[in-house]
Amino acid sequence: MRGGGRYLDDLALPKMLSVSFARSPHAHARIDRIETAAARAVPGVALVVTAAELRAVAKPLAPRLDGAGFTATAWPALADGTARFCGEAVAAVVASSAQAAADAREAISVDWTPLPAVATLDQALAADRVIFHRRHRAGDVDGAFARAALVVGETFAHGRCAPMPMEPRGMMADWDGETLTLWSPSQCPSLLRTALAAALDLPEMRIRVVTPDVGGGFGLKMQVFPEDVAVAALARMLQRPVKWIEERRENLAAASQAREGRTAVEIAAAADGTLLAIRARIVSDAGAYHAYPTTAALEPLGTASILPGPYRVSAYEYDTRALATHKPPLGAYRGVGMTLGAFVMERMLDLVAERAGLDPAEIRRRNLLPREAYPFKSATGLTYDSGDFPKALEQVLAAVGYEELRRTQAQQRATGRLVGIGIACYTEYTGMGSTIFRLRGMTEVPGIEAATVAVDPDGTARCSVSFPTQGQGHGTTIAQLVADRLGLALEHVRLEPGDTSRSPRGSGTFGSRGTVAMLGSAGAAADLVAEKIRALAADRLEASAADVVLAAGRAAVRGFPDRAVSVAEIARVAYAPPLGGLPGGQTPGLAATVFFDPPGATFSGAVHVAVVEIDPETGRVGVERYALVEDCGTMINPMIVEGQIHGAVTQGLGEALLEDIVYDDSGQLLTATLMDYAVPRADDLPEPEIGHLETPSPIMPGGVKGMGEGGTIGAPAAIANAVADAMRHLGVRITALPIRPESLLRRAAARLDPPS
Ligand code: MCN
């Protein structure tokens, strides 16, 4: 905010060179010959490489997924013989400046033989290009459908979108003959190190990953990309530091994208709207390769496993598949899998309500899990640990004045205004540990986190953690936690910058795991340090350790504030033991490292309400009000939680109404700039009205649950339901995201003015 951050592009090393990639203009093409002589002749160029030079020193990224139904892919550092999506890197130029590298990139000429491209899900289905497939069935699905009074079916589609961090991807790499140091805005430095060690055939101890300030990640930067492998390999080949900063066009064309998929769903319900069973067939357009480390299973499996949402329904079957196309890989993006799951389920609830003659709020009342139902084993096998959705629903309905809103809507509709109200409830898996990743077969994602907390002799504390921060305020939150447990002032605790040479090993920041990880690792490490401070202070104060309290930088005997010693004094002694050693045979030092494996996932959630009005002239959807009640268990920093909600809801609005990566039939990207790819702006969303509910997690330390992705999960569903509500009387169905104004108008016009 103050311009004081140091992002990757702010960093430079002496003798540093710049890297630029030449990319495929075809979605699918054979590379017959690459001519690099002209590029080499451009002033300032140090090296030009193709797959021929990198093949021997950099192995492709080939993430694994345990279990049946998985077909591996290998994504080479530079396209090797064949390019499989428009934008895939085929050659790299290293030059004295980014401009020289970009000029030289243009001078590379490639002889291509274009090949037929599989550009759509339907083409991929016809060709049976399945790279991930899983089926699941729980309960008596067929029986429920046979006896159901209502069966409602619909097919929903979701376009592609881009995670779009303000700072695109990039890496600076330096090889000093022994160690490869990488400055990367990675969300997962430990995983990046492991992937590069394997790709470059180096021991992990010779790779160091430093995380500078990160200008947003949103899931994109949890992945390891071929460009990372290439940049690291180039530093090693040249024995000079190199840096690559992605251009926005490259980010739109060649970074992983998100969401694209289709879900055909059927719901069986009783006449009173009680849900009995769900059947879902989910297909996902995975692009050309599995993204490392999550694989193409991430999106369709995530959708399948969360689709039943916070509702009491025990019979569910799904068939979920990822299909390979000639597009960039589908990867992680805030709310991955769950956004589509919530969109489908919440649209379906409104459709069932319509058939059952119920108000959308009423059908949810009849089906939401009551608080007493927790812990609840969902039909997908996940255990929801805690929640109180009926209360959250009533709280948000009261906050918006739902009954009054409906009355006003009826009056407005009578005058021709297109006003709609949409409700969406979702539950969200957060804070996942190794069990969930093993159950999914995700072998490349360890699932653990770790933290070291150390108190120095001046009484200040440092904390270093395995999970970096990309804008969620971990520095503040961790400092809060550690300061609280050590009885120090907030400004006396510092989160150290991420650096794998100093920080303990873990998995990373994704899947809203940060807060759970903080409590389980940094909180627990601070507790161990606090225990040692109390033990050392107890000896000094001639009291029992159990009677020593830590506050205001001092250890004092409970009830006797004057009988105290400063934490700094205890720390000095811990690092410089007196003659005879520390009391009680304590080891020197005042630091602890704790590794933590979150016990399962913890389920947070929210109820969102959107009020929209559609301009009948332009089809523009205006979001007039946006309210929600969020439950992320015990909150650590409510201000950050609300900031996260603002950002996430805004991204969800983009997904609902604006953002669409469009390819033509030959797999050519049509939305290659921000002139064509529309992201939300400040005036697209009113200030969200936020309420909180806290049902602490019984399984996570401190009762916390994650929430960083939540808004993105709830907003598309709530907005889609609101638009559907506004347009229903015109016969317009909302079954696809994003909802484009022109398509709304077209469909309304077709209905109002049917062809003769
Ligand atoms: N928090 C809290 N109490 C809770 C839960 C959360 O105080 N019970 C606060 C904490 O201050 C914490 C923050 O909310 O720092 C987010 O916590 P959590 O929900 O655990 O999520 P993570 O820290 O794991 O962050 C990841 C999540 C994800 S998966 C994406 S994607 C995402 C996001 O958060 N990307 C972001 N938020 C982002 N925000 C920014 N600015 N930039 C991104 O790239």
PDB file of C-alpha atoms and ligand atoms in Angstrom, residues 165 187 215-219 333-335 470-474 477 480 509-516 518 632-638 640-641 644 651 703-709, ligand 1:
ATOM      1  CA  PRO A 165      -2.584 -11.989  -9.526  1.00  0.00           C
ATOM      2  CA  GLN A 187       3.004 -20.364  -2.479  1.00  0.00           C
ATOM      3  CA  GLY A 215       1.832  -9.722  -5.249  1.00  0.00           C
ATOM      4  CA  GLY A 216      -1.003 -12.213  -4.980  1.00  0.00           C
ATOM      5  CA  GLY A 217      -1.115 -15.872  -5.876  1.00  0.00           C
ATOM      6  CA  PHE A 218      -4.744 -17.009  -5.654  1.00  0.00           C
ATOM      7  CA  GLY A 219      -3.655 -20.613  -6.172  1.00  0.00           C
ATOM      8  CA  TYR A 333      -7.595 -20.987  -8.222  1.00  0.00           C
ATOM      9  CA  ARG A 334      -9.240 -19.673  -5.058  1.00  0.00           C
ATOM     10  CA  GLY A 335     -12.239 -21.910  -4.353  1.00  0.00           C
ATOM     11  CA  GLN A 470       0.829 -13.948  -0.562  1.00  0.00           C
ATOM     12  CA  GLY A 471      -1.225 -11.117   0.875  1.00  0.00           C
ATOM     13  CA  GLN A 472      -3.378 -12.665   3.601  1.00  0.00           C
ATOM     14  CA  GLY A 473      -1.648 -10.884   6.455  1.00  0.00           C
ATOM     15  CA  HIS A 474       0.093 -13.918   7.933  1.00  0.00           C
ATOM     16  CA  THR A 477      -1.767 -12.921  12.449  1.00  0.00           C
ATOM     17  CA  GLN A 480      -0.618 -11.831  17.216  1.00  0.00           C
ATOM     18  CA  THR A 509      -0.277 -21.808   1.461  1.00  0.00           C
ATOM     19  CA  PHE A 510      -3.319 -23.091  -0.406  1.00  0.00           C
ATOM     20  CA  GLY A 511      -6.676 -24.651   0.413  1.00  0.00           C
ATOM     21  CA  SER A 512      -7.217 -22.097   3.208  1.00  0.00           C
ATOM     22  CA  ARG A 513      -4.775 -23.938   5.461  1.00  0.00           C
ATOM     23  CA  GLY A 514      -2.784 -20.976   6.744  1.00  0.00           C
ATOM     24  CA  THR A 515      -4.653 -20.230   9.944  1.00  0.00           C
ATOM     25  CA  VAL A 516      -4.951 -23.870  10.922  1.00  0.00           C
ATOM     26  CA  MET A 518      -0.365 -21.183  12.239  1.00  0.00           C
ATOM     27  CA  CYS A 632     -14.710 -19.783  10.134  1.00  0.00           C
ATOM     28  CA  GLY A 633     -14.717 -21.068  13.676  1.00  0.00           C
ATOM     29  CA  THR A 634     -12.773 -18.982  16.131  1.00  0.00           C
ATOM     30  CA  MET A 635     -11.548 -15.832  14.418  1.00  0.00           C
ATOM     31  CA  ILE A 636      -8.021 -14.661  15.060  1.00  0.00           C
ATOM     32  CA  ASN A 637      -8.107 -11.352  13.213  1.00  0.00           C
ATOM     33  CA  PRO A 638     -11.628 -10.219  12.276  1.00  0.00           C
ATOM     34  CA  ILE A 640      -8.291  -9.579   7.993  1.00  0.00           C
ATOM     35  CA  VAL A 641     -11.186 -12.021   7.767  1.00  0.00           C
ATOM     36  CA  GLN A 644     -10.409 -11.619   2.749  1.00  0.00           C
ATOM     37  CA  GLN A 651     -13.315 -12.428  -7.452  1.00  0.00           C
ATOM     38  CA  GLY A 703     -11.100 -24.012  17.150  1.00  0.00           C
ATOM     39  CA  VAL A 704     -10.040 -22.223  13.957  1.00  0.00           C
ATOM     40  CA  LYS A 705     -11.138 -22.981  10.424  1.00  0.00           C
ATOM     41  CA  GLY A 706      -9.945 -21.441   7.152  1.00  0.00           C
ATOM     42  CA  MET A 707     -11.926 -18.948   5.104  1.00  0.00           C
ATOM     43  CA  GLY A 708      -9.628 -17.266   2.543  1.00  0.00           C
ATOM     44  CA  GLU A 709     -11.417 -18.863  -0.410  1.00  0.00           C
TER      45      GLU A 709
HETATM   46  N1  MCN B   1      -8.230 -15.673   9.600  1.00  0.00           N
HETATM   47  C1  MCN B   1      -8.503 -15.480  10.949  1.00  0.00           C
HETATM   48  N2  MCN B   1      -9.236 -16.399  11.636  1.00  0.00           N
HETATM   49  C2  MCN B   1      -9.716 -17.506  11.032  1.00  0.00           C
HETATM   50  C3  MCN B   1      -9.455 -17.712   9.661  1.00  0.00           C
HETATM   51  C4  MCN B   1      -8.722 -16.771   8.972  1.00  0.00           C
HETATM   52  O1  MCN B   1      -8.100 -14.479  11.514  1.00  0.00           O
HETATM   53  N3  MCN B   1     -10.414 -18.416  11.720  1.00  0.00           N
HETATM   54  C5  MCN B   1      -7.435 -14.675   8.867  1.00  0.00           C
HETATM   55  C6  MCN B   1      -5.957 -14.797   9.170  1.00  0.00           C
HETATM   56  O2  MCN B   1      -5.490 -13.509   9.359  1.00  0.00           O
HETATM   57  C7  MCN B   1      -5.350 -15.383   7.923  1.00  0.00           C
HETATM   58  C8  MCN B   1      -6.349 -15.072   6.817  1.00  0.00           C
HETATM   59  O3  MCN B   1      -7.598 -14.843   7.485  1.00  0.00           O
HETATM   60  O4  MCN B   1      -4.125 -14.784   7.662  1.00  0.00           O
HETATM   61  C9  MCN B   1      -6.527 -16.209   5.809  1.00  0.00           C
HETATM   62  O5  MCN B   1      -6.521 -17.421   6.473  1.00  0.00           O
HETATM   63  P1  MCN B   1      -6.950 -18.849   5.837  1.00  0.00           P
HETATM   64  O6  MCN B   1      -8.382 -18.851   5.534  1.00  0.00           O
HETATM   65  O7  MCN B   1      -6.428 -19.889   6.747  1.00  0.00           O
HETATM   66  O8  MCN B   1      -6.218 -18.904   4.434  1.00  0.00           O
HETATM   67  P2  MCN B   1      -4.670 -19.006   4.077  1.00  0.00           P
HETATM   68  O9  MCN B   1      -3.884 -18.199   4.992  1.00  0.00           O
HETATM   69  O10 MCN B   1      -4.283 -20.429   3.864  1.00  0.00           O
HETATM   70  O11 MCN B   1      -4.675 -18.275   2.683  1.00  0.00           O
HETATM   71  C10 MCN B   1      -4.955 -18.975   1.503  1.00  0.00           C
HETATM   72  C11 MCN B   1      -6.239 -18.552   0.887  1.00  0.00           C
HETATM   73  C12 MCN B   1      -6.250 -19.065  -0.466  1.00  0.00           C
HETATM   74  S1  MCN B   1      -6.334 -20.753  -0.617  1.00  0.00           S
HETATM   75  C13 MCN B   1      -6.099 -18.252  -1.554  1.00  0.00           C
HETATM   76  S2  MCN B   1      -6.125 -18.915  -3.106  1.00  0.00           S
HETATM   77  C14 MCN B   1      -5.945 -16.860  -1.362  1.00  0.00           C
HETATM   78  C15 MCN B   1      -6.423 -16.361  -0.104  1.00  0.00           C
HETATM   79  O12 MCN B   1      -6.360 -17.131   0.921  1.00  0.00           O
HETATM   80  N4  MCN B   1      -5.085 -16.142  -2.082  1.00  0.00           N
HETATM   81  C16 MCN B   1      -4.896 -14.832  -1.747  1.00  0.00           C
HETATM   82  N5  MCN B   1      -6.425 -15.041   0.077  1.00  0.00           N
HETATM   83  C17 MCN B   1      -5.600 -14.250  -0.652  1.00  0.00           C
HETATM   84  N6  MCN B   1      -5.447 -12.948  -0.337  1.00  0.00           N
HETATM   85  C18 MCN B   1      -4.564 -12.216  -1.039  1.00  0.00           C
HETATM   86  N7  MCN B   1      -4.426 -10.909  -0.713  1.00  0.00           N
HETATM   87  N8  MCN B   1      -3.811 -12.727  -2.035  1.00  0.00           N
HETATM   88  C19 MCN B   1      -3.954 -14.004  -2.414  1.00  0.00           C
HETATM   89  O13 MCN B   1      -3.210 -14.512  -3.369  1.00  0.00           O
END
